[in-house]
Amino acid sequence: MLRFLTAGESHGKGLVTIIDNFPAGVKIDGDFIDGKLALRQSGYGRGARQKIETDKIEFLSGVRGGYTTGSPISFFLKNKDYENWKERMDNYKPFSEETKIHVPRPGHADFAGSLKYALDDIRNVLERSSARETASRVAVGAMCQALLKNFGIEFASAVIGIGGMGEINAPNRRRQLKTSENTKKAGDHVFKSNNLDLFDEIISANIHNSELRLPFPGLEKKIRLLIDEAKKQGDTVGGVFEVQVKNVPVGLGSYIQWDEKLDGHIAMSCMSIQAIKSVEIGAGVISSSIKGSDYQDSIFYNKAAGRYFRKTNNAGGIEGGMSNGEVIAVRCAMKPLPTLMKPYLNTVNLKTKKDEKAFPERSDICAVPAASIVGEAAVAYSIALFFLKKFGGDSLTEIKRNYDGYIRQISGAA
Ligand code: EPS
C-alpha cells in the first residue's frame, strides 16, 4: 500500500520524507516538484521566514535517471533557517532555564502537546507541530500528481475567501447550486459555488496571476487591504480554499467498508493539515438545507462520447464513498493562525500556574494561499492511494494494463 512518513522540525536541519510502495517507471521532473514547493512558500500575507527558505527537493533514494525505481523514495528538504537556530536546536547540549518556553499559545499544539509528552519546554512541541511539515506533504503530492498525470488526472486549487471576504457565505452558494451549466462562463466575476470550474482557462490564469490565488481579480485589492489591516493590528486571518480533480475514473474507493471510502480518506488528508477546521465535499454544509429533489445530480448518457455525465455536481464527484467520474470538489476552511504579533491572548504559565499573555513570535498573517497548495497535495495523495488500490501494480506498465482493461469493462466494450 502506498504510504509516506515525514520527520523534521521547523528550525532543525531539515525535513526528511519516505514514500513507500510508489510504483516504478514514473517520470519525475524535479522542476515540477520545486514549482509546487515555491508556490507553497508564496502568497500575500506570509511572514519573514519564507524569505529565508527556498525549498528544493533533494532525492536520497528511489529516483534514478529521471524515473522512479520501485524502491522506497526518500528526500530531504533543507531548513536554511537552521543556521540561525543551531544553538537552540542542538542535539546534545542541555538548555538553560531562560531559553525554555512554559507559556502555551492558545490554538497551537503547545498546551496538549507538552502535557501529553511530559515536556518541560514547549519548543519541543512547536518545532514539530509547525506547518513547516507541509513542505514534505507538498512534495509527496507532486509525486502523486506525476503518477496520475499518466492517466489524464489533473488537479487545480484556488482560494475562495479570506477573513470573511469572498464567496463563502451560504445564500450565494445556494443560489448557484442547481445550474452547473453557467460555470462555463469563464471570467464572470460572480462566484459559482462548487460549480466553479477551476480548470477553465481564464479562471486558472486569474489564479496564477493572483498573489492570493483568487479566481476573481475583483477581490484581490480588498483582501490585500484586509490582510494589511490585520498585520497592523498584530492579528491574523483565515479563509477557505477549494481543490478540484478531473478525469478521475468511476469507482475509486468503495461502499463496502467504512474505511474504504474515498471521501473519508480525503477528509482525513485535508483535516490533518495544520489549522484546517472543516472539510466539505461538493455542496458540503449547504446540502443540509436543500431538498433531495434539488440536491441530487441526475444521470445522463452521451451516446456520441460514450459516457455518462451529470449536469450538476452537488455530490462533488463522490457518491457512496466512490468517485462517480465527475470533478471531485473539496473545500477546506482554515482558522486564523494562532500566533499573534500582539499579546492579546490569555494563557497560563505551565510552570508557575500564573496568568500570562501568549508570547508574540514571528509568524504568518495569512497562509490560506499556501494552504490551498497543501490541500491540492493532500487530495492528490488520497487519489493516488485509492487509484493504486484499484489498479495497483509494481510498475507504471502494469498499472496501465489494469487501468485500460477496467476502462474497457465499464464502458461496455470489453
Ligand atoms: C510556523 C511559523 C513560521 C512559519 C512556519 C510555520 O515560522 P517562523 O516562526 O520560523 O517564522 O513561517 O512555516 C514554515 C516555516 C513553512 O515553511 O511553512 C508555525 O509556527 O507553525
mmCIF file with all atom_site columns, N, CA, C and O and ligand atoms in Angstrom, residues 10-11 40 46 49-50 81 105 108 130-132 361-364, ligand 1:
data_model
loop_
_atom_site.group_PDB
_atom_site.id
_atom_site.type_symbol
_atom_site.label_atom_id
_atom_site.label_alt_id
_atom_site.label_comp_id
_atom_site.label_asym_id
_atom_site.label_entity_id
_atom_site.label_seq_id
_atom_site.pdbx_PDB_ins_code
_atom_site.Cartn_x
_atom_site.Cartn_y
_atom_site.Cartn_z
_atom_site.occupancy
_atom_site.B_iso_or_equiv
_atom_site.pdbx_formal_charge
_atom_site.auth_seq_id
_atom_site.auth_comp_id
_atom_site.auth_asym_id
_atom_site.auth_atom_id
_atom_site.pdbx_PDB_model_num
ATOM   1  N N   . SER A 1 10  ? 10.766 22.523 12.533 1.00 0.00 ? 10  SER A N   1
ATOM   2  C CA  . SER A 1 10  ? 10.719 23.785 11.783 1.00 0.00 ? 10  SER A CA  1
ATOM   3  C C   . SER A 1 10  ? 12.083 24.450 11.689 1.00 0.00 ? 10  SER A C   1
ATOM   4  O O   . SER A 1 10  ? 12.437 24.995 10.652 1.00 0.00 ? 10  SER A O   1
ATOM   5  N N   . HIS A 1 11  ? 12.853 24.430 12.806 1.00 0.00 ? 11  HIS A N   1
ATOM   6  C CA  . HIS A 1 11  ? 14.163 25.074 12.795 1.00 0.00 ? 11  HIS A CA  1
ATOM   7  C C   . HIS A 1 11  ? 15.308 24.079 12.954 1.00 0.00 ? 11  HIS A C   1
ATOM   8  O O   . HIS A 1 11  ? 16.427 24.459 13.298 1.00 0.00 ? 11  HIS A O   1
ATOM   9  N N   . ARG A 1 40  ? 3.896  26.950 -2.541 1.00 0.00 ? 40  ARG A N   1
ATOM   10 C CA  . ARG A 1 40  ? 3.509  26.820 -1.131 1.00 0.00 ? 40  ARG A CA  1
ATOM   11 C C   . ARG A 1 40  ? 4.158  27.910 -0.285 1.00 0.00 ? 40  ARG A C   1
ATOM   12 O O   . ARG A 1 40  ? 3.610  28.356 0.713  1.00 0.00 ? 40  ARG A O   1
ATOM   13 N N   . ARG A 1 46  ? 2.338  36.145 3.992  1.00 0.00 ? 46  ARG A N   1
ATOM   14 C CA  . ARG A 1 46  ? 3.261  35.237 4.679  1.00 0.00 ? 46  ARG A CA  1
ATOM   15 C C   . ARG A 1 46  ? 4.319  36.026 5.448  1.00 0.00 ? 46  ARG A C   1
ATOM   16 O O   . ARG A 1 46  ? 4.600  37.185 5.146  1.00 0.00 ? 46  ARG A O   1
ATOM   17 N N   . ARG A 1 49  ? 9.891  34.361 7.447  1.00 0.00 ? 49  ARG A N   1
ATOM   18 C CA  . ARG A 1 49  ? 10.596 33.080 7.308  1.00 0.00 ? 49  ARG A CA  1
ATOM   19 C C   . ARG A 1 49  ? 10.731 32.654 5.846  1.00 0.00 ? 49  ARG A C   1
ATOM   20 O O   . ARG A 1 49  ? 11.744 32.075 5.439  1.00 0.00 ? 49  ARG A O   1
ATOM   21 N N   . GLN A 1 50  ? 9.719  32.937 5.056  1.00 0.00 ? 50  GLN A N   1
ATOM   22 C CA  . GLN A 1 50  ? 9.735  32.472 3.667  1.00 0.00 ? 50  GLN A CA  1
ATOM   23 C C   . GLN A 1 50  ? 10.793 33.171 2.823  1.00 0.00 ? 50  GLN A C   1
ATOM   24 O O   . GLN A 1 50  ? 11.150 32.701 1.747  1.00 0.00 ? 50  GLN A O   1
ATOM   25 N N   . ASP A 1 81  ? 17.071 28.212 7.662  1.00 0.00 ? 81  ASP A N   1
ATOM   26 C CA  . ASP A 1 81  ? 16.987 28.962 8.926  1.00 0.00 ? 81  ASP A CA  1
ATOM   27 C C   . ASP A 1 81  ? 17.733 28.256 10.063 1.00 0.00 ? 81  ASP A C   1
ATOM   28 O O   . ASP A 1 81  ? 17.993 28.858 11.105 1.00 0.00 ? 81  ASP A O   1
ATOM   29 N N   . ARG A 1 105 ? 0.756  28.844 23.701 1.00 0.00 ? 105 ARG A N   1
ATOM   30 C CA  . ARG A 1 105 ? -0.038 29.781 22.885 1.00 0.00 ? 105 ARG A CA  1
ATOM   31 C C   . ARG A 1 105 ? -1.378 29.106 22.565 1.00 0.00 ? 105 ARG A C   1
ATOM   32 O O   . ARG A 1 105 ? -1.393 28.033 21.951 1.00 0.00 ? 105 ARG A O   1
ATOM   33 N N   . HIS A 1 108 ? -2.529 26.586 19.372 1.00 0.00 ? 108 HIS A N   1
ATOM   34 C CA  . HIS A 1 108 ? -1.451 25.732 18.864 1.00 0.00 ? 108 HIS A CA  1
ATOM   35 C C   . HIS A 1 108 ? -1.476 24.376 19.583 1.00 0.00 ? 108 HIS A C   1
ATOM   36 O O   . HIS A 1 108 ? -2.256 24.167 20.511 1.00 0.00 ? 108 HIS A O   1
ATOM   37 N N   . SER A 1 130 ? 4.698  22.613 13.821 1.00 0.00 ? 130 SER A N   1
ATOM   38 C CA  . SER A 1 130 ? 4.728  23.717 12.855 1.00 0.00 ? 130 SER A CA  1
ATOM   39 C C   . SER A 1 130 ? 4.284  23.285 11.455 1.00 0.00 ? 130 SER A C   1
ATOM   40 O O   . SER A 1 130 ? 4.533  22.149 11.029 1.00 0.00 ? 130 SER A O   1
ATOM   41 N N   . ALA A 1 131 ? 3.706  24.223 10.745 1.00 0.00 ? 131 ALA A N   1
ATOM   42 C CA  . ALA A 1 131 ? 3.271  23.952 9.361  1.00 0.00 ? 131 ALA A CA  1
ATOM   43 C C   . ALA A 1 131 ? 4.452  23.827 8.396  1.00 0.00 ? 131 ALA A C   1
ATOM   44 O O   . ALA A 1 131 ? 4.256  23.596 7.207  1.00 0.00 ? 131 ALA A O   1
ATOM   45 N N   . ARG A 1 132 ? 5.651  23.956 8.906  1.00 0.00 ? 132 ARG A N   1
ATOM   46 C CA  . ARG A 1 132 ? 6.826  23.693 8.081  1.00 0.00 ? 132 ARG A CA  1
ATOM   47 C C   . ARG A 1 132 ? 6.726  22.288 7.458  1.00 0.00 ? 132 ARG A C   1
ATOM   48 O O   . ARG A 1 132 ? 7.163  22.057 6.338  1.00 0.00 ? 132 ARG A O   1
ATOM   49 N N   . GLU A 1 361 ? 5.410  35.725 18.363 1.00 0.00 ? 361 GLU A N   1
ATOM   50 C CA  . GLU A 1 361 ? 6.560  35.128 17.687 1.00 0.00 ? 361 GLU A CA  1
ATOM   51 C C   . GLU A 1 361 ? 6.404  35.417 16.207 1.00 0.00 ? 361 GLU A C   1
ATOM   52 O O   . GLU A 1 361 ? 5.299  35.553 15.714 1.00 0.00 ? 361 GLU A O   1
ATOM   53 N N   . ARG A 1 362 ? 7.520  35.489 15.515 1.00 0.00 ? 362 ARG A N   1
ATOM   54 C CA  . ARG A 1 362 ? 7.462  35.703 14.069 1.00 0.00 ? 362 ARG A CA  1
ATOM   55 C C   . ARG A 1 362 ? 6.480  34.697 13.468 1.00 0.00 ? 362 ARG A C   1
ATOM   56 O O   . ARG A 1 362 ? 6.526  33.517 13.750 1.00 0.00 ? 362 ARG A O   1
ATOM   57 N N   . SER A 1 363 ? 5.560  35.205 12.644 1.00 0.00 ? 363 SER A N   1
ATOM   58 C CA  . SER A 1 363 ? 4.536  34.301 12.111 1.00 0.00 ? 363 SER A CA  1
ATOM   59 C C   . SER A 1 363 ? 3.932  34.867 10.834 1.00 0.00 ? 363 SER A C   1
ATOM   60 O O   . SER A 1 363 ? 4.182  35.996 10.459 1.00 0.00 ? 363 SER A O   1
ATOM   61 N N   . ASP A 1 364 ? 3.121  34.041 10.202 1.00 0.00 ? 364 ASP A N   1
ATOM   62 C CA  . ASP A 1 364 ? 2.397  34.488 9.015  1.00 0.00 ? 364 ASP A CA  1
ATOM   63 C C   . ASP A 1 364 ? 1.110  35.195 9.459  1.00 0.00 ? 364 ASP A C   1
ATOM   64 O O   . ASP A 1 364 ? 0.527  34.845 10.481 1.00 0.00 ? 364 ASP A O   1
HETATM 65 C C1  . EPS B 2 .   ? 5.145  28.477 11.748 1.00 0.00 ? 1   EPS B C1  1
HETATM 66 C C2  . EPS B 2 .   ? 5.721  29.690 11.997 1.00 0.00 ? 1   EPS B C2  1
HETATM 67 C C3  . EPS B 2 .   ? 6.520  30.374 10.986 1.00 0.00 ? 1   EPS B C3  1
HETATM 68 C C4  . EPS B 2 .   ? 6.106  29.892 9.621  1.00 0.00 ? 1   EPS B C4  1
HETATM 69 C C5  . EPS B 2 .   ? 6.279  28.391 9.621  1.00 0.00 ? 1   EPS B C5  1
HETATM 70 C C6  . EPS B 2 .   ? 5.224  27.798 10.465 1.00 0.00 ? 1   EPS B C6  1
HETATM 71 O O1  . EPS B 2 .   ? 7.862  30.050 11.145 1.00 0.00 ? 1   EPS B O1  1
HETATM 72 P P1  . EPS B 2 .   ? 8.896  31.024 11.866 1.00 0.00 ? 1   EPS B P1  1
HETATM 73 O O2  . EPS B 2 .   ? 8.492  31.115 13.292 1.00 0.00 ? 1   EPS B O2  1
HETATM 74 O O3  . EPS B 2 .   ? 10.222 30.407 11.667 1.00 0.00 ? 1   EPS B O3  1
HETATM 75 O O4  . EPS B 2 .   ? 8.767  32.325 11.106 1.00 0.00 ? 1   EPS B O4  1
HETATM 76 O O5  . EPS B 2 .   ? 6.755  30.557 8.580  1.00 0.00 ? 1   EPS B O5  1
HETATM 77 O O6  . EPS B 2 .   ? 6.121  27.858 8.333  1.00 0.00 ? 1   EPS B O6  1
HETATM 78 C C7  . EPS B 2 .   ? 7.215  27.483 7.631  1.00 0.00 ? 1   EPS B C7  1
HETATM 79 C C8  . EPS B 2 .   ? 8.452  27.642 8.026  1.00 0.00 ? 1   EPS B C8  1
HETATM 80 C C9  . EPS B 2 .   ? 6.861  26.923 6.352  1.00 0.00 ? 1   EPS B C9  1
HETATM 81 O O7  . EPS B 2 .   ? 7.772  26.611 5.585  1.00 0.00 ? 1   EPS B O7  1
HETATM 82 O O8  . EPS B 2 .   ? 5.657  26.826 6.104  1.00 0.00 ? 1   EPS B O8  1
HETATM 83 C C10 . EPS B 2 .   ? 4.390  27.789 12.819 1.00 0.00 ? 1   EPS B C10 1
HETATM 84 O O9  . EPS B 2 .   ? 4.539  28.172 13.994 1.00 0.00 ? 1   EPS B O9  1
HETATM 85 O O10 . EPS B 2 .   ? 3.631  26.865 12.511 1.00 0.00 ? 1   EPS B O10 1
#
